[in-house]
PDB file of C-alpha atoms in Angstrom:
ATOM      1  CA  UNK A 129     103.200 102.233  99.125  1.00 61.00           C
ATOM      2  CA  UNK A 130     106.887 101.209  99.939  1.00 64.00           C
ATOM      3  CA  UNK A 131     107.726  98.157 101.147  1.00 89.00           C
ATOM      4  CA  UNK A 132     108.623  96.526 104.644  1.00 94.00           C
ATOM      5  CA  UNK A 133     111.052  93.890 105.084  1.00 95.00           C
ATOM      6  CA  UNK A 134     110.351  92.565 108.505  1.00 97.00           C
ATOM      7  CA  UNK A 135     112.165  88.916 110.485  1.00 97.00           C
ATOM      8  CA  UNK A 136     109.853  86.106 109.868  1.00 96.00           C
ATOM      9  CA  UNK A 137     109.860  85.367 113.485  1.00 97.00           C
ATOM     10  CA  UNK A 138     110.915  86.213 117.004  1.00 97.00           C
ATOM     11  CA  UNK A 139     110.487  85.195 120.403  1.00 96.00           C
ATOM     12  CA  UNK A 140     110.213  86.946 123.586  1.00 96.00           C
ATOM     13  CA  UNK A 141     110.381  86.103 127.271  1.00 97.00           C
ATOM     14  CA  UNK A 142     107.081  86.769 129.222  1.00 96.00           C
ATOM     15  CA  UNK A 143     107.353  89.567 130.949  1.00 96.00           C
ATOM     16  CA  UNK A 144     110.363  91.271 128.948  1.00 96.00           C
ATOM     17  CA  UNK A 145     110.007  94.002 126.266  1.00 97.00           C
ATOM     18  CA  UNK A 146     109.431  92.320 122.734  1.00 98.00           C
ATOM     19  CA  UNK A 147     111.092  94.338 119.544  1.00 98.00           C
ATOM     20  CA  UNK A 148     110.257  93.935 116.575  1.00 98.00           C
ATOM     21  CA  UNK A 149     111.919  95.799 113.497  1.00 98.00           C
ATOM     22  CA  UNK A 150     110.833  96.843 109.833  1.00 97.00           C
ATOM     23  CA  UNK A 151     113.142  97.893 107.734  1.00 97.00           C
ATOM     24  CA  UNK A 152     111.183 100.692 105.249  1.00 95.00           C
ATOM     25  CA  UNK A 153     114.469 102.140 102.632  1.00 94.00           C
ATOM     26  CA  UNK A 154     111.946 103.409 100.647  1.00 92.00           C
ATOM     27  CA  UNK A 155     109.336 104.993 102.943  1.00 92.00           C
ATOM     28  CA  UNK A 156     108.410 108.450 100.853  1.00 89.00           C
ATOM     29  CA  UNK A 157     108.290 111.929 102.646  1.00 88.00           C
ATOM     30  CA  UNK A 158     103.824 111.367 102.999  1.00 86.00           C
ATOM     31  CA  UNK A 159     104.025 107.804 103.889  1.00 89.00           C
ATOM     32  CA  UNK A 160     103.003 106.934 107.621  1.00 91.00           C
ATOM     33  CA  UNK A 161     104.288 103.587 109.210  1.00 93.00           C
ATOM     34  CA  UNK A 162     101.768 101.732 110.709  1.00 93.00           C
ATOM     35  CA  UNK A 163     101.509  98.502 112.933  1.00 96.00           C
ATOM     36  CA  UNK A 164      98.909  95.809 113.351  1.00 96.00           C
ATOM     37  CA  UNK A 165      99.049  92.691 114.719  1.00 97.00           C
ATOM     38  CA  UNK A 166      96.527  89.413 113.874  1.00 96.00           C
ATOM     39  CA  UNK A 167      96.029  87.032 116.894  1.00 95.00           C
ATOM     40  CA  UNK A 168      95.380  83.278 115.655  1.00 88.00           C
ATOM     41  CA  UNK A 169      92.230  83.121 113.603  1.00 83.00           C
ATOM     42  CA  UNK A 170      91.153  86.933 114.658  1.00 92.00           C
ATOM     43  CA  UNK A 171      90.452  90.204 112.759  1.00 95.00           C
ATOM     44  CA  UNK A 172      94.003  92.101 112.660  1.00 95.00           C
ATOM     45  CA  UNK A 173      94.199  94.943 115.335  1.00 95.00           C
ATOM     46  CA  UNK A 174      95.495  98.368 114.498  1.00 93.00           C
ATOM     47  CA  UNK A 175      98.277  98.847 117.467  1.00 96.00           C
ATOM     48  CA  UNK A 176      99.576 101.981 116.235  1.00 94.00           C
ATOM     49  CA  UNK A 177     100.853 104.481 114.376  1.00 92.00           C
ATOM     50  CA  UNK A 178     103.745 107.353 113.394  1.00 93.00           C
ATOM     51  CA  UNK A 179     105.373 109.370 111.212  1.00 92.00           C
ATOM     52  CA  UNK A 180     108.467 110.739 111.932  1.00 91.00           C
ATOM     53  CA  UNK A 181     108.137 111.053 115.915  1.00 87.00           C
ATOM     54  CA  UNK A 182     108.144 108.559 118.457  1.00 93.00           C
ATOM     55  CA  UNK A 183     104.678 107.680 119.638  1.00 95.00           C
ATOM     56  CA  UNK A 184     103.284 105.662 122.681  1.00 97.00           C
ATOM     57  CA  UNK A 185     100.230 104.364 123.229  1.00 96.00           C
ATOM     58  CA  UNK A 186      98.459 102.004 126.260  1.00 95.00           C
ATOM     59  CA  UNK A 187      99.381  98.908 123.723  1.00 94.00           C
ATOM     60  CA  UNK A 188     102.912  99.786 122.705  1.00 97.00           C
ATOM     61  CA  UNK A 189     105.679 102.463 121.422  1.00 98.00           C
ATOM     62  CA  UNK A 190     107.259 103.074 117.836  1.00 98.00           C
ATOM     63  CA  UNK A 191     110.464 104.261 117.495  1.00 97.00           C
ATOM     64  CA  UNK A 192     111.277 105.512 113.862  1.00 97.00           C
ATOM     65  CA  UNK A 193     114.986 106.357 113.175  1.00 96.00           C
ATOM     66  CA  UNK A 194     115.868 109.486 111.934  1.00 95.00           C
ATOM     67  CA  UNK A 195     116.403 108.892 108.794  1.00 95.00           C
ATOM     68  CA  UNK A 196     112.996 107.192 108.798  1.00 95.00           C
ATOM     69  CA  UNK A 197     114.459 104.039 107.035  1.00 95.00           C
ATOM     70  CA  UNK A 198     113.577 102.116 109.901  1.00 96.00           C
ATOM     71  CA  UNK A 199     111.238 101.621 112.743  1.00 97.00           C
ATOM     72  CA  UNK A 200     111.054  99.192 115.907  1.00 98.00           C
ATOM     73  CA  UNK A 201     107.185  98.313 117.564  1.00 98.00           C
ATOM     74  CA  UNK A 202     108.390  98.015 121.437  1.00 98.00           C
ATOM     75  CA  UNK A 203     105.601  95.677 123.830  1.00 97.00           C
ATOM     76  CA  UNK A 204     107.474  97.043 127.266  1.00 96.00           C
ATOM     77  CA  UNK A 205     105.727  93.881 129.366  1.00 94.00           C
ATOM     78  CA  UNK A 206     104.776  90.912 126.909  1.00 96.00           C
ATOM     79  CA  UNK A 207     102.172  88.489 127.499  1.00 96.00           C
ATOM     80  CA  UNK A 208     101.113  85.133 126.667  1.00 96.00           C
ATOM     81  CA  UNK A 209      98.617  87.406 124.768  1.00 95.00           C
ATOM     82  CA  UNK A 210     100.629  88.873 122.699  1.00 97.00           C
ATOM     83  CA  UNK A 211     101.718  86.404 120.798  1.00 97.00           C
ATOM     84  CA  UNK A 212     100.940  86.835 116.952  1.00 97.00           C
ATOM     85  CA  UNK A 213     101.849  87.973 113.691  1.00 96.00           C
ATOM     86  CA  UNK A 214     102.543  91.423 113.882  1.00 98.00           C
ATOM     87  CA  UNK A 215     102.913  93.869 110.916  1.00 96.00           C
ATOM     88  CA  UNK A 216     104.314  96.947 109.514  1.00 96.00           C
ATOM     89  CA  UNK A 217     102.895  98.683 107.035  1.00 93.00           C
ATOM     90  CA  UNK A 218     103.960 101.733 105.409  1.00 91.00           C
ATOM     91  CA  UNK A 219     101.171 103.995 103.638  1.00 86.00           C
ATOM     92  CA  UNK A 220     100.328 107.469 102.512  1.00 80.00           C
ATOM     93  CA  UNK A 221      97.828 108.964 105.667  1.00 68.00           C
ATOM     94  CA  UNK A 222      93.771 108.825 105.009  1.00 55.00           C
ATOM     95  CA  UNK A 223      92.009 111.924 105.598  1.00 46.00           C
ATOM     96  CA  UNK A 224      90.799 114.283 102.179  1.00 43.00           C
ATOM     97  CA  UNK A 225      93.724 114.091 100.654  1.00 43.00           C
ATOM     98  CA  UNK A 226      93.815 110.937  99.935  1.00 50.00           C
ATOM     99  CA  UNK A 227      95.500 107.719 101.137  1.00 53.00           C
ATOM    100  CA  UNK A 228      92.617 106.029 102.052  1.00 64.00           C
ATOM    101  CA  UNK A 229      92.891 102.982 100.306  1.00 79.00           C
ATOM    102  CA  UNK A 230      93.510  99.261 101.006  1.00 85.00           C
ATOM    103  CA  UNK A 231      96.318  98.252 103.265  1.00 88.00           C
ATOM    104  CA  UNK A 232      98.821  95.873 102.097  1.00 88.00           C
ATOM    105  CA  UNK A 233      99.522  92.899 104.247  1.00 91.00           C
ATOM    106  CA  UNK A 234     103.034  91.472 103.588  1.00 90.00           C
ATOM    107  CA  UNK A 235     103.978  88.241 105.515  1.00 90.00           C
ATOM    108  CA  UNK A 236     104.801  90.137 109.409  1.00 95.00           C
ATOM    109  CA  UNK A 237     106.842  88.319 111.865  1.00 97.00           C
ATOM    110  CA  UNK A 238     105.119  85.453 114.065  1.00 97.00           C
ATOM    111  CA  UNK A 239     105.669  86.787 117.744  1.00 98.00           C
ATOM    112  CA  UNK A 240     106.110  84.305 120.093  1.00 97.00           C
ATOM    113  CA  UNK A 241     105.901  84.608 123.682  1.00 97.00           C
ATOM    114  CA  UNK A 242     107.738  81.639 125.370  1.00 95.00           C
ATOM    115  CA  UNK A 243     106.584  81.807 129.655  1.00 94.00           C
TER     116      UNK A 243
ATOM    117  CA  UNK B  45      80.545 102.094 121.063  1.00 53.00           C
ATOM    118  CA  UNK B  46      80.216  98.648 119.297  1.00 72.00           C
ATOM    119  CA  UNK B  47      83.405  97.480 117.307  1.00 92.00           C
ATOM    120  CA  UNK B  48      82.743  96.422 113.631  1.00 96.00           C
ATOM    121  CA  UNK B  49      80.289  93.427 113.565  1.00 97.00           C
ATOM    122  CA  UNK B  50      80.472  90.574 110.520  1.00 98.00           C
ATOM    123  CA  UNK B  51      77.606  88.121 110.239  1.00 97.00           C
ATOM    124  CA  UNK B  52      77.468  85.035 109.632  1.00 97.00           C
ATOM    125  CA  UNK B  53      80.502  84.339 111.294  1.00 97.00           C
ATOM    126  CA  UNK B  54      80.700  80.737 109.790  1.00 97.00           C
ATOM    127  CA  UNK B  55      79.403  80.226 106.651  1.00 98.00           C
ATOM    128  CA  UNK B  56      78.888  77.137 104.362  1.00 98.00           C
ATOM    129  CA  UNK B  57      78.120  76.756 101.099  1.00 98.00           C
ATOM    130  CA  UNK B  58      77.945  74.072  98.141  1.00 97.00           C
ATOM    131  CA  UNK B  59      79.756  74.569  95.151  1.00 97.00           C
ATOM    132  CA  UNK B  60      77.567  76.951  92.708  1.00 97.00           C
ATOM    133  CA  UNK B  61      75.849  78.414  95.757  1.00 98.00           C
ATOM    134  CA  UNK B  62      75.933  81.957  96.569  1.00 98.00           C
ATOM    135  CA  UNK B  63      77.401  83.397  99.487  1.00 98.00           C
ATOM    136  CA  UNK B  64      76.709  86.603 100.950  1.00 98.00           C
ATOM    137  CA  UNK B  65      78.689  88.193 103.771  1.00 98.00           C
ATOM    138  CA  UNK B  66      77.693  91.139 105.837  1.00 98.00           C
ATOM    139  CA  UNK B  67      80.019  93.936 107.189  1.00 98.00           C
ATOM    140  CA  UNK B  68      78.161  96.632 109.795  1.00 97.00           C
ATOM    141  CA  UNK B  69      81.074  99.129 110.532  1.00 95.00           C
ATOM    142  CA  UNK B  70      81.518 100.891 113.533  1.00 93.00           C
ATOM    143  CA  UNK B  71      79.442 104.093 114.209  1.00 91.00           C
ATOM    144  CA  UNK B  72      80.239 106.910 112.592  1.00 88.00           C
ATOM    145  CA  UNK B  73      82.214 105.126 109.988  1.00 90.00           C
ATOM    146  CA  UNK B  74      81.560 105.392 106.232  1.00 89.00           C
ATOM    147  CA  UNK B  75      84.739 103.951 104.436  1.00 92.00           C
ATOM    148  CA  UNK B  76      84.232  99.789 104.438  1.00 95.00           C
ATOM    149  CA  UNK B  77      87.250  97.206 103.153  1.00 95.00           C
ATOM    150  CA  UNK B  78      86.821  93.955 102.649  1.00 97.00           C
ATOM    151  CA  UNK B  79      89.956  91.585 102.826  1.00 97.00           C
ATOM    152  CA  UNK B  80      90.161  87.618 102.347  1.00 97.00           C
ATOM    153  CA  UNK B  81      92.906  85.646 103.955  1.00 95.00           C
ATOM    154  CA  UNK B  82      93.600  82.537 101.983  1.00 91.00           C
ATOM    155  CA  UNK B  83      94.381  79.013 104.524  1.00 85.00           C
ATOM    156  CA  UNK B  84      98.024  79.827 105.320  1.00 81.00           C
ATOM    157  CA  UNK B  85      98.326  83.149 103.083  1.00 84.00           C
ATOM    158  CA  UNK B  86      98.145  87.119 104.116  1.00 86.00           C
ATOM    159  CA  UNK B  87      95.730  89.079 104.383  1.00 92.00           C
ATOM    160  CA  UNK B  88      94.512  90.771 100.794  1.00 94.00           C
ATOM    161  CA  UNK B  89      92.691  94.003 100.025  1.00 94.00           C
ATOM    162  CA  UNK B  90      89.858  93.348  97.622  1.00 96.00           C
ATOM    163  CA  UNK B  91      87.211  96.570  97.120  1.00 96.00           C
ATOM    164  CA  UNK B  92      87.103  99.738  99.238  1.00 94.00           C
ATOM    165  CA  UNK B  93      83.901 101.425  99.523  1.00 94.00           C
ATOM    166  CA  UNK B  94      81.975 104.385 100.903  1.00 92.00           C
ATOM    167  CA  UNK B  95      78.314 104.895 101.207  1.00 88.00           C
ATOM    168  CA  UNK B  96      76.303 104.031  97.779  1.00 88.00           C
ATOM    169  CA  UNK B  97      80.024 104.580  95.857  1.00 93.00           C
ATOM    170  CA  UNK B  98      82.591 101.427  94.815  1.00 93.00           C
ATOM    171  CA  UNK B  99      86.538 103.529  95.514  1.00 91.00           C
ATOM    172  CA  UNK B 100      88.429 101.425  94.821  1.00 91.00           C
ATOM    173  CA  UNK B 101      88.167  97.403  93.668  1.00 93.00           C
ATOM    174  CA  UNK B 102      91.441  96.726  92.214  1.00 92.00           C
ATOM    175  CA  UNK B 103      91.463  93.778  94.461  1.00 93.00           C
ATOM    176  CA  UNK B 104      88.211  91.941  93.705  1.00 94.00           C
ATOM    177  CA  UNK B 105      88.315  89.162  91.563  1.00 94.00           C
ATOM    178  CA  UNK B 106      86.955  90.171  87.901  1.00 90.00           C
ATOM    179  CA  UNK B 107      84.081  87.489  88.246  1.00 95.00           C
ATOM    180  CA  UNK B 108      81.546  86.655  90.378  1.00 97.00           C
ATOM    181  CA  UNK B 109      82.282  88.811  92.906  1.00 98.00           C
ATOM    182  CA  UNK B 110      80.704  91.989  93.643  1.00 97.00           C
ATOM    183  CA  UNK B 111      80.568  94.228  97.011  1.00 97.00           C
ATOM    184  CA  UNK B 112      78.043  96.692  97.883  1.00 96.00           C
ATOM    185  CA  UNK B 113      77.697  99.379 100.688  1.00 96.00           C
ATOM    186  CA  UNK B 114      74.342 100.932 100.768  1.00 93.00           C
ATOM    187  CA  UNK B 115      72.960 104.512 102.093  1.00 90.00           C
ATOM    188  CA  UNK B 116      71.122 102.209 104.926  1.00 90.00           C
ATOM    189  CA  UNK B 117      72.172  99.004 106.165  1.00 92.00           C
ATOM    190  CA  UNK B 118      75.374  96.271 105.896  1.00 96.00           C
ATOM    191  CA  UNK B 119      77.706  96.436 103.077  1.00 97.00           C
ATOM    192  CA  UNK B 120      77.785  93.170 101.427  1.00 98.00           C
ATOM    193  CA  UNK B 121      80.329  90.990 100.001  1.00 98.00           C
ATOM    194  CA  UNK B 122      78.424  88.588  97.239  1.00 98.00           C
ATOM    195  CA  UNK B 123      79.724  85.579  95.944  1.00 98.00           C
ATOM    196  CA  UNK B 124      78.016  84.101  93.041  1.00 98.00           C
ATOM    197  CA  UNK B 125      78.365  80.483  92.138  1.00 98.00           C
ATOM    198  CA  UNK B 126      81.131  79.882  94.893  1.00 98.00           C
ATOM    199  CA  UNK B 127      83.967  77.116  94.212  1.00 97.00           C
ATOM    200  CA  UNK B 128      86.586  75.494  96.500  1.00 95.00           C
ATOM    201  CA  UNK B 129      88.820  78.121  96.262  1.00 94.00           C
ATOM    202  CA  UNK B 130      86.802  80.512  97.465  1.00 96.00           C
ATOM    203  CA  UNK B 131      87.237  79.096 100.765  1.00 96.00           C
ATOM    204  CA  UNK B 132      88.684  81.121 103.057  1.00 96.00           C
ATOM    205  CA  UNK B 133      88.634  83.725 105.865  1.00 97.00           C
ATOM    206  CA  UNK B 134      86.701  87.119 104.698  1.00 98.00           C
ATOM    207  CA  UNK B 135      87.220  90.159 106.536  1.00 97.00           C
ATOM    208  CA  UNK B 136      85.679  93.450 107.332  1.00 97.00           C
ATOM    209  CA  UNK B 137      87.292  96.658 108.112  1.00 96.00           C
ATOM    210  CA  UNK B 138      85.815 100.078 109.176  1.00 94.00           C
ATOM    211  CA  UNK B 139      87.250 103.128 108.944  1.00 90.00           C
ATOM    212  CA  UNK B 140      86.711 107.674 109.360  1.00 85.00           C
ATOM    213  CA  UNK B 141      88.233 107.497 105.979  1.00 68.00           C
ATOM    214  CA  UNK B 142      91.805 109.012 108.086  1.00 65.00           C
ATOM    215  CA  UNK B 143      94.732 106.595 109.604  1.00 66.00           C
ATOM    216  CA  UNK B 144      92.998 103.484 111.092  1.00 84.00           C
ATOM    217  CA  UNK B 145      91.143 100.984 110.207  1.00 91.00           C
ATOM    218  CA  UNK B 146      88.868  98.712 112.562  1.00 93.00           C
ATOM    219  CA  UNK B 147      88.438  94.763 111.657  1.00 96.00           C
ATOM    220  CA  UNK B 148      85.885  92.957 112.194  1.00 97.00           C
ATOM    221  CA  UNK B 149      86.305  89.007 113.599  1.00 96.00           C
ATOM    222  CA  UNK B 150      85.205  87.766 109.771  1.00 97.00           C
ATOM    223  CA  UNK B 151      83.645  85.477 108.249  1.00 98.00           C
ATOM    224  CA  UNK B 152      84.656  81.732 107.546  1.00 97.00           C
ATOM    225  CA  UNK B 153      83.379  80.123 104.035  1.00 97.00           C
ATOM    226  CA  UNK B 154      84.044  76.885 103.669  1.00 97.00           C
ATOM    227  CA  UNK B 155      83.261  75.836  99.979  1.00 97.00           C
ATOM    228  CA  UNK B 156      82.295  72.097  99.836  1.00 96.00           C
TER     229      UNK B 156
END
């Protein structure tokens, strides 16, 4: 899987949009991006997900670039709530062809919501 | 549709005791991962596995350790002889075996 670079941490106004960048040079043709984010102490929580388009979900919106070298997670309205570590992984899709395997974790950026 | 359930969710044990952690995924589910999160470390893949079959357990350390995931019931992390080290944050994740994968809350060892 190709590797993320991502700021160690950030902080956000409650009530603005957060943005966090991942920088992914390497990011193959196959490879998905993915984000999760781990709230203090809690199970990590898949947020989303995206290839080459922009997606939006009820939690959040991914931007990739076009070159697909980069990506940004957007939280339009951030809460007290969502403050955690939040990371980007980059990995191969599931499904029968493969790519099911482990994800690897690499040290996210703490997102801190200031009110 | 219940999320991915771990049990116990705290769990202590005395050196050389064994520990054994259970992971029900969600329904429909049959790919299970098990991760462990070191005190103030990342998260770290450790086995993959699908019903009755061990995928993939490049992760799992070479001894005492062993993970099962049966045709009925919990998979099951198993830690034999358990030392301080071992202490740490164990979790569960569920998946179709396509894109996403669904944690559990985990399960806390504390090694003493």
């Amino acid at each position: 899987d190709a590797k993320t670079t991502q700021p160690t941490s950030m902080d956000c106004a409650e009530g603005r949009a957060a943005n966090l960048p991942c920088n992914h040079s390497t990011i193959s043709g196959n490879e998905y991006v993915y984000w999760y984010r781990q709230i203090h102490s809690q199970g990590p929580q898949y947020i989303i997900h995206g290839l080459k388009n922009n997606e939006t979900n009820e939690m959040a919106s991914l931007i990739i670039t076009e070159d697909r070298k980069s990506s940004t997670l957007i939280l339009p309205h951030a809460t007290l709530r969502d403050t955690a570590v939040y990371y980007c992984i980059v990995r191969v899709a599931g499904g029968s062809g493969g790519g099911a395997d482990g994800l690897t974790f690499g040290k996210g950026t703490h997102l801190i919501i200031q009110p | 549709n219940a999320g991915v359930m771990q049990n116990p969710r705290h769990l202590v044990r005395r050196r050389g005791q064994e520990a054994r952690l259970r992971c029900s995924p969600m329904k429909g589910h049959s790919h299970v991962y098990w991760y462990r999160q070191l005190p103030e470390e990342g998260l770290k893949f450790m086995v993959y596995l699908q019903k009755e079959n061990i995928i993939d357990e490049s992760g799992m350390p070479k001894e005492r350790f062993s993970a099962e995931f049966p045709k009925e019931g919990p998979s099951i992390l198993r830690i034999q002889q358990v030392v301080r080290g071992d202490s740490a944050a164990y979790f569960c994740a569920s998946a179709t075996g396509s894109y996403e994968q669904y944690f559990g809350p985990g399960t806390r060892l504390t090694v003493t």
